[in-house]
Amino acid sequence: MDSVLTVTGGIPLTGTISVRGAKNFVSKAMVAALLTEETSVLRNVPLIRDVDVVSDLLRLHGAEVDYDQEAGVITITPGKIHLPDPVAVDQLAGSSRIPILFCGPLLHALGEAFIPDLGGCHIGDRPVDFHLKVLEDFGAVRDEQELGLHLTAPRGLKARKVRLPYPSVGATEQTLLAAVRAEGITELKGAAVEPEIMDLIAVLQKMGAIITVSTDRTIIIEGVKELHGFNHFALADRIEAGSWACAALATKGDITVKGAQQEPMMNFLNVFRKVGGQFEVKDDGIRFWHPGGKLKSIALETNVHPGFMTDWQQPLVVALTQAEGVSIVHETVYENRFGFVKALNKMGAHIQVYRECLGGTQCRFGAQNFRHSAVIMGPTPLKAADITVPDLRGGFSHLIAALAAEGTSNVIGIDIINRGYEHFMQKLNALNAKCEKISISD
């Protein structure tokens, strides 16, 4: 069975919704709980598919997981964990790359780990080679098997100097989770410093880790012999907050996002204001609205933090189709993140994608055959169409386009949005969207 959302667009989204913990942090904090046998408590946890996947993987390894969905509190007690059947791991992890981050904690606890073939959204290359190199440099030995890779650490993990060729979030997380209990001092250069990374470091420090973050993307991790349970309130999901803000802009609406935080969204807020949107920071969230009049075109380049986040790019492009003039967006983080614009053009947008690095500096994709720059000409009225969700963020962008378009659209495969957006159907209803979800046979 698949799901289709029938959307009648052209209606401004207005009202108040809430966001909880960041998808890109919560799952990693749950994995960090395996670094100790003690109980850990994570609060402000969203009800999303990724949390279910990690919870099931933790249980598969023998941990006790209790999730109070209404309160958003998850309690994890690893106790004495074990390595499960690889077939079961492979079946559970089919839509998630999170199992590779289990390796550090499992190698510390058991001396072995298993990595199944990895899934996720098809937005560009996310190689596991560097994850494996870090683990092997720390002393892990790999054995290629039919369903994936079996890793062992015969002599335990030993700290090493690590230099990232690019500030990869996943590689930084891998190094942190492996290094906190490795013997010796790890110097990680070229690290990612996203707010979600800093919140993971805060969790690890609460557990007893000794981690120093310098201003030059260098992180020093002094290995400790044991860690303890944590109690932590997860930072809000800045991606979801930005997505709803773009929905307000595209539909000429007015949305208050309770739980949204100003500090991790400062770059987004600057761009939102430049385009012509208005916002008000409140004690309990941020209100976003279209003030009327014309939106302004911009030139924008995505980048790692503190740059403009790549996950904000796709929903913003939808809003830029309604801006006066020519906007240029240069994507520097993922090479194939403009696949979603085909559906927007089908709906009446005028977007062209190019191989060249437009509107910014030369990036690592400039000499390669990737269409990673987009030129958006507007404003162009959007018209209803039948569209298929390509990936998580692209799917939400298609949803925004359908909400902004005149007429009734059918958005196919909408369930993928459950991976990263909590209660999105209830939130649409709260914002007076006119839509109906139906299930169909393949």
Coordinates of C-alpha atoms in Angstrom, one line a residue:
M1 CA 0.0 0.0 0.0
D2 CA 1.1 3.6 -0.7
S3 CA -0.5 6.8 0.4
V4 CA -1.7 9.8 -1.6
L5 CA -2.5 13.2 -0.2
T6 CA -5.2 15.1 -2.2
V7 CA -4.5 18.8 -1.7
T8 CA -6.7 21.8 -2.7
G9 CA -4.2 24.7 -2.9
G10 CA -4.4 28.4 -3.0
I11 CA -5.4 28.7 0.6
P12 CA -3.1 30.7 3.0
L13 CA -1.8 28.5 5.9
T14 CA -2.7 30.2 9.2
G15 CA -2.5 29.1 12.7
T16 CA -0.1 27.6 15.4
I17 CA 1.8 24.4 15.4
S18 CA 4.6 22.9 17.5
V19 CA 8.0 21.3 16.7
R20 CA 9.9 19.0 19.0
G21 CA 13.4 17.6 19.0
A22 CA 15.6 17.6 15.9
K23 CA 15.5 14.5 13.8
N24 CA 19.2 14.9 13.0
F25 CA 20.1 14.9 16.7
V26 CA 17.6 12.7 18.5
S27 CA 18.5 9.4 16.8
K28 CA 22.2 10.0 17.5
A29 CA 21.6 10.7 21.2
M30 CA 19.7 7.4 21.3
V31 CA 22.7 5.6 19.9
A32 CA 25.0 7.3 22.4
A33 CA 22.9 5.6 25.2
L34 CA 24.7 2.4 24.2
L35 CA 28.0 3.8 25.5
T36 CA 26.9 2.9 29.1
E37 CA 24.9 0.2 30.8
E38 CA 23.1 2.9 32.8
T39 CA 19.7 4.3 32.1
S40 CA 19.4 7.5 29.9
V41 CA 16.4 9.8 29.5
L42 CA 15.9 11.9 26.4
R43 CA 13.1 14.5 26.4
N44 CA 11.4 16.6 23.6
V45 CA 11.5 13.5 21.3
P46 CA 9.3 13.7 18.2
L47 CA 7.0 10.9 17.0
I48 CA 8.7 10.2 13.7
R49 CA 9.6 7.1 11.8
D50 CA 13.4 7.4 12.4
V51 CA 12.8 7.3 16.2
D52 CA 10.8 4.1 15.7
V53 CA 13.6 2.6 13.6
V54 CA 16.3 3.4 16.2
S55 CA 14.1 2.2 19.1
D56 CA 13.6 -1.1 17.3
L57 CA 17.3 -1.5 16.6
L58 CA 18.1 -0.8 20.2
R59 CA 15.6 -3.4 21.4
L60 CA 17.1 -5.8 18.8
H61 CA 20.4 -5.4 20.5
G62 CA 18.9 -6.2 23.9
A63 CA 18.3 -2.7 25.3
E64 CA 15.1 -1.7 27.1
V65 CA 13.3 1.2 25.4
D66 CA 10.3 3.0 26.8
Y67 CA 8.7 5.8 24.8
D68 CA 6.0 8.1 26.2
Q69 CA 4.9 9.5 22.9
E70 CA 2.5 12.1 24.4
A71 CA 5.2 13.5 26.7
G72 CA 7.9 13.1 24.2
V73 CA 10.2 11.2 26.7
I74 CA 12.2 8.1 25.8
T75 CA 14.0 6.1 28.4
I76 CA 16.8 3.7 27.3
T77 CA 18.5 1.0 29.5
P78 CA 21.1 -0.9 27.6
G79 CA 22.1 -3.3 30.4
K80 CA 23.9 -6.2 28.9
I81 CA 23.5 -5.9 25.1
H82 CA 24.3 -8.4 22.4
L83 CA 24.8 -8.6 18.6
P84 CA 21.6 -9.7 17.0
D85 CA 21.0 -11.8 13.8
P86 CA 22.3 -9.8 10.8
V87 CA 19.2 -10.6 8.8
A88 CA 17.0 -8.9 11.5
V89 CA 19.3 -5.9 11.5
D90 CA 19.2 -5.6 7.7
Q91 CA 15.4 -5.9 7.7
L92 CA 14.9 -3.1 10.3
A93 CA 17.5 -0.7 8.9
G94 CA 16.4 -0.8 5.3
S95 CA 15.4 2.9 5.2
S96 CA 18.0 4.3 7.6
R97 CA 21.7 4.9 7.7
I98 CA 21.8 5.0 11.5
P99 CA 23.3 1.5 12.0
I100 CA 26.7 2.6 11.0
L101 CA 26.8 4.9 14.0
F102 CA 26.1 1.9 16.3
C103 CA 29.6 0.7 15.5
G104 CA 31.6 2.7 18.0
P105 CA 29.4 2.0 21.0
L106 CA 29.1 -1.7 20.0
L107 CA 32.8 -2.2 19.5
H108 CA 33.4 -0.7 23.0
A109 CA 30.7 -2.8 24.6
L110 CA 31.0 -6.1 22.7
G111 CA 34.2 -5.9 20.7
E112 CA 32.2 -6.4 17.5
A113 CA 29.5 -4.8 15.3
F114 CA 27.6 -5.3 12.1
I115 CA 26.7 -2.8 9.3
P116 CA 23.9 -3.8 6.9
D117 CA 23.6 -2.3 3.4
L118 CA 22.5 1.3 4.0
G119 CA 19.4 3.1 2.8
G120 CA 18.1 6.7 3.1
C121 CA 17.1 9.5 0.8
H122 CA 18.7 9.5 -2.7
I123 CA 19.9 13.1 -2.8
G124 CA 23.6 12.4 -3.4
D125 CA 26.6 10.3 -2.5
R126 CA 26.9 9.6 1.2
P127 CA 29.9 7.2 1.2
V128 CA 30.6 5.0 4.3
D129 CA 34.2 4.7 3.3
F130 CA 35.3 7.5 5.7
H131 CA 33.3 6.0 8.6
L132 CA 35.1 2.7 8.0
K133 CA 38.5 4.4 7.8
V134 CA 38.0 6.1 11.1
L135 CA 37.0 2.8 12.7
E136 CA 39.8 0.9 11.2
D137 CA 42.3 3.6 12.2
F138 CA 41.0 3.2 15.7
G139 CA 41.7 -0.5 15.5
A140 CA 38.6 -2.1 14.0
V141 CA 39.0 -5.0 11.6
R142 CA 36.4 -5.5 8.9
D143 CA 35.0 -8.7 7.3
E144 CA 32.8 -8.4 4.3
Q145 CA 29.8 -10.6 4.5
E146 CA 26.7 -11.2 2.3
L147 CA 24.4 -8.9 4.2
G148 CA 27.0 -6.2 5.1
L149 CA 30.2 -5.8 7.1
H150 CA 31.2 -7.4 10.3
L151 CA 33.6 -5.4 12.4
T152 CA 35.7 -6.6 15.3
A153 CA 38.2 -4.8 17.7
P154 CA 40.5 -7.5 19.0
R155 CA 42.6 -5.0 21.0
G156 CA 40.0 -2.4 21.7
L157 CA 39.8 1.1 20.1
K158 CA 42.8 3.3 20.3
A159 CA 42.7 7.1 19.7
R160 CA 44.1 8.6 16.5
K161 CA 44.4 11.9 14.8
V162 CA 41.5 12.4 12.3
R163 CA 41.4 15.0 9.6
L164 CA 38.1 15.3 7.6
P165 CA 38.5 16.4 4.0
Y166 CA 35.0 17.9 4.3
P167 CA 33.1 18.9 7.4
S168 CA 30.8 15.8 7.2
V169 CA 28.1 15.6 10.0
G170 CA 28.0 11.8 9.8
A171 CA 31.8 11.4 9.9
T172 CA 32.0 13.8 12.9
E173 CA 29.3 11.9 14.8
Q174 CA 31.2 8.6 14.0
T175 CA 34.4 10.0 15.4
L176 CA 32.8 11.3 18.5
L177 CA 31.0 8.1 19.3
A178 CA 34.1 6.0 18.7
A179 CA 36.6 8.3 20.4
V180 CA 34.9 9.1 23.8
R181 CA 35.8 5.7 25.2
A182 CA 38.9 5.0 23.0
E183 CA 42.3 4.8 24.7
G184 CA 44.2 8.1 24.4
I185 CA 43.4 11.5 23.0
T186 CA 41.7 12.0 19.6
E187 CA 42.3 15.2 17.6
L188 CA 39.6 15.7 15.0
K189 CA 40.3 18.4 12.5
G190 CA 37.8 19.7 9.9
A191 CA 34.8 18.7 12.0
A192 CA 31.2 19.7 11.5
V193 CA 29.9 22.1 14.1
E194 CA 26.2 22.1 13.4
P195 CA 23.9 22.8 16.4
E196 CA 22.9 19.1 16.4
I197 CA 26.6 18.1 16.7
M198 CA 27.0 20.5 19.6
D199 CA 23.9 19.1 21.3
L200 CA 25.4 15.6 20.9
I201 CA 28.6 16.8 22.5
A202 CA 26.6 18.2 25.4
V203 CA 25.0 14.8 25.8
L204 CA 28.4 13.0 25.8
Q205 CA 29.7 15.5 28.3
K206 CA 26.8 14.8 30.6
M207 CA 27.7 11.1 30.3
G208 CA 31.3 11.9 31.5
A209 CA 33.2 12.5 28.3
I210 CA 35.9 15.2 28.1
I211 CA 35.5 17.1 24.8
T212 CA 37.0 20.4 23.8
V213 CA 35.7 22.4 20.8
S214 CA 38.0 25.0 19.2
T215 CA 37.1 27.8 16.8
D216 CA 39.0 26.2 13.9
R217 CA 36.8 23.2 13.5
T218 CA 39.1 21.1 15.8
I219 CA 37.6 18.9 18.4
I220 CA 39.8 17.2 21.1
I221 CA 38.3 14.1 22.7
E222 CA 40.1 12.6 25.8
G223 CA 39.1 9.0 26.0
V224 CA 37.6 7.8 29.3
K225 CA 37.1 4.2 30.6
E226 CA 33.4 4.5 31.4
L227 CA 30.4 6.7 30.8
H228 CA 27.1 7.1 32.7
G229 CA 23.5 7.7 31.8
F230 CA 22.2 11.1 30.8
N231 CA 19.1 13.2 31.1
H232 CA 18.7 15.7 28.3
F233 CA 16.2 18.0 26.6
A234 CA 16.7 17.8 22.8
L235 CA 17.1 21.0 20.8
A236 CA 14.3 21.9 18.5
D237 CA 14.2 20.8 14.8
R238 CA 15.4 23.8 12.9
I239 CA 14.7 22.0 9.6
E240 CA 11.0 21.5 10.3
A241 CA 10.7 25.0 11.6
G242 CA 12.2 26.4 8.5
S243 CA 10.0 24.2 6.3
W244 CA 6.8 25.6 7.9
A245 CA 8.2 29.1 7.6
C246 CA 8.6 28.6 3.8
A247 CA 5.1 27.2 3.6
A248 CA 3.8 30.4 5.2
L249 CA 5.8 32.4 2.6
A250 CA 4.7 30.4 -0.4
T251 CA 1.0 30.3 0.6
K252 CA 0.9 34.0 1.7
G253 CA 0.1 32.6 5.2
D254 CA 0.9 33.3 8.8
I255 CA 2.3 30.4 10.9
T256 CA 3.5 30.5 14.5
V257 CA 5.9 27.6 15.2
K258 CA 6.1 26.9 18.9
G259 CA 9.4 25.4 20.0
A260 CA 11.3 27.1 17.2
Q261 CA 14.6 28.7 18.4
Q262 CA 16.2 31.8 17.1
E263 CA 19.9 31.1 17.6
P264 CA 20.3 27.9 15.5
M265 CA 18.1 29.6 12.8
M266 CA 19.8 33.0 12.5
N267 CA 21.1 32.4 9.0
F268 CA 17.7 31.2 7.8
L269 CA 16.0 34.2 9.5
N270 CA 18.3 36.6 7.6
V271 CA 17.4 35.0 4.3
F272 CA 13.7 34.9 5.1
R273 CA 13.8 38.6 5.8
K274 CA 15.7 39.4 2.6
V275 CA 13.2 37.5 0.5
G276 CA 10.4 39.7 2.0
G277 CA 9.1 37.5 4.8
Q278 CA 8.4 38.8 8.3
F279 CA 9.0 37.0 11.6
E280 CA 8.6 37.7 15.3
V281 CA 10.7 35.8 17.9
K282 CA 8.7 35.0 21.0
D283 CA 9.6 33.3 24.3
D284 CA 8.0 30.0 23.2
G285 CA 8.6 30.0 19.4
I286 CA 8.7 32.1 16.2
R287 CA 5.9 33.6 14.1
F288 CA 6.5 33.6 10.4
W289 CA 4.2 35.4 7.9
H290 CA 3.9 36.9 4.4
P291 CA 3.3 40.6 4.9
G292 CA 1.7 41.1 1.4
G293 CA 3.2 42.7 -1.6
K294 CA 6.0 41.3 -3.7
L295 CA 8.7 38.8 -2.6
K296 CA 12.3 39.6 -3.6
S297 CA 14.7 37.4 -5.6
I298 CA 18.0 36.5 -4.1
A299 CA 21.4 34.8 -4.8
L300 CA 22.0 32.0 -2.2
E301 CA 24.6 29.4 -1.5
T302 CA 24.1 26.5 0.8
N303 CA 27.0 25.4 3.1
V304 CA 27.8 23.6 6.3
H305 CA 27.1 25.4 9.5
P306 CA 27.2 28.3 10.1
G307 CA 26.2 28.7 6.4
F308 CA 22.7 28.3 5.0
M309 CA 21.6 24.8 5.7
T310 CA 21.1 22.5 2.7
D311 CA 17.8 21.1 4.2
W312 CA 16.3 24.6 4.1
Q313 CA 17.1 25.0 0.4
Q314 CA 14.3 22.8 -1.1
P315 CA 11.3 24.4 0.7
L316 CA 12.8 27.9 0.1
V317 CA 13.0 27.2 -3.7
V318 CA 9.2 26.7 -3.7
A319 CA 8.8 30.2 -2.1
L320 CA 11.3 31.7 -4.6
T321 CA 9.1 30.7 -7.5
Q322 CA 6.8 33.5 -6.3
A323 CA 9.6 36.1 -6.0
E324 CA 10.1 38.9 -8.5
G325 CA 13.1 38.5 -10.8
V326 CA 15.8 35.8 -11.0
S327 CA 17.0 33.9 -8.0
I328 CA 20.1 31.8 -8.0
V329 CA 20.7 28.9 -5.6
H330 CA 24.1 27.1 -5.5
E331 CA 24.0 23.8 -3.7
T332 CA 27.4 22.9 -2.2
V333 CA 26.6 20.1 0.3
Y334 CA 24.8 17.4 -1.8
E335 CA 25.4 17.1 -5.5
N336 CA 21.9 15.8 -6.5
R337 CA 19.5 17.8 -4.5
F338 CA 17.6 19.5 -7.3
G339 CA 15.8 16.5 -8.6
F340 CA 12.6 17.8 -6.9
V341 CA 12.4 20.8 -9.3
K342 CA 11.1 18.7 -12.2
A343 CA 7.7 18.4 -10.4
L344 CA 7.8 22.2 -9.7
N345 CA 8.3 22.9 -13.4
K346 CA 5.4 20.6 -14.2
M347 CA 3.3 22.8 -11.9
G348 CA 4.2 26.0 -13.7
A349 CA 7.5 27.0 -12.2
H350 CA 10.4 28.2 -14.4
I351 CA 13.5 26.6 -12.9
Q352 CA 16.7 25.6 -14.8
V353 CA 19.5 23.6 -13.3
Y354 CA 23.2 23.9 -14.3
R355 CA 26.4 22.0 -13.8
E356 CA 28.3 25.3 -13.2
C357 CA 28.8 26.9 -9.8
L358 CA 26.5 29.9 -10.2
G359 CA 26.1 32.8 -7.8
G360 CA 29.0 31.9 -5.5
T361 CA 32.4 30.5 -5.2
Q362 CA 33.7 27.3 -6.9
C363 CA 32.7 24.3 -4.9
R364 CA 33.8 20.7 -4.8
F365 CA 31.2 19.8 -7.5
G366 CA 32.3 22.4 -9.9
A367 CA 34.5 20.2 -12.0
Q368 CA 32.1 17.3 -12.0
N369 CA 29.0 16.5 -14.0
F370 CA 26.4 17.4 -11.4
R371 CA 23.6 19.8 -11.9
H372 CA 24.0 21.6 -8.6
S373 CA 23.0 25.2 -9.3
A374 CA 19.5 26.4 -10.0
V375 CA 18.1 29.5 -11.6
I376 CA 14.5 30.3 -10.5
M377 CA 12.6 32.9 -12.6
G378 CA 9.5 34.4 -11.0
P379 CA 6.9 35.0 -10.1
T380 CA 5.2 32.1 -11.8
P381 CA 1.7 31.0 -10.6
L382 CA 1.7 27.3 -9.6
K383 CA -1.0 25.0 -10.9
A384 CA -2.2 21.7 -9.5
A385 CA -0.6 18.4 -10.7
D386 CA -0.1 14.8 -9.7
I387 CA 3.4 14.5 -8.3
T388 CA 5.4 11.7 -6.6
V389 CA 7.5 12.3 -3.5
P390 CA 11.3 11.8 -4.3
D391 CA 12.8 12.0 -0.8
L392 CA 12.1 13.4 2.7
R393 CA 12.9 17.1 2.2
G394 CA 11.9 17.2 -1.5
G395 CA 8.6 15.6 -0.5
F396 CA 7.8 18.3 2.0
S397 CA 8.7 20.9 -0.7
H398 CA 6.3 19.2 -3.1
L399 CA 3.6 19.4 -0.4
I400 CA 4.3 23.2 0.0
A401 CA 4.0 23.6 -3.8
A402 CA 0.7 21.8 -3.8
L403 CA -0.6 24.0 -1.0
A404 CA 0.4 27.1 -2.9
A405 CA -1.0 25.9 -6.3
E406 CA -4.4 26.7 -7.7
G407 CA -6.5 23.6 -8.0
T408 CA -6.3 20.1 -6.6
S409 CA -3.1 18.1 -6.6
N410 CA -2.4 14.5 -5.8
V411 CA 0.9 14.0 -3.9
I412 CA 1.9 10.4 -4.1
G413 CA 4.1 8.5 -1.6
I414 CA 3.4 11.1 1.1
D415 CA 4.3 8.6 4.0
I416 CA 8.0 9.3 3.6
I417 CA 7.4 12.6 5.3
N418 CA 6.7 10.7 8.5
R419 CA 10.4 10.0 8.7
G420 CA 11.2 13.6 9.7
Y421 CA 8.0 15.6 10.3
E422 CA 5.9 14.7 13.4
H423 CA 2.1 14.7 13.0
F424 CA 2.3 16.6 9.7
M425 CA -1.3 15.7 8.8
Q426 CA -2.6 17.1 12.2
K427 CA -0.5 20.2 11.7
L428 CA -1.9 20.7 8.2
N429 CA -5.4 20.5 9.7
A430 CA -4.4 23.0 12.4
L431 CA -3.3 25.4 9.7
N432 CA -6.6 25.1 7.8
A433 CA -5.1 23.3 4.9
K434 CA -7.7 21.6 2.7
C435 CA -6.3 18.0 2.2
E436 CA -7.3 14.4 2.5
K437 CA -5.0 11.4 2.8
I438 CA -6.0 8.1 1.1
S439 CA -4.3 4.7 0.7
I440 CA -4.0 3.0 -2.7
S441 CA -2.7 -0.4 -3.8
D442 CA 0.7 -0.5 -5.6

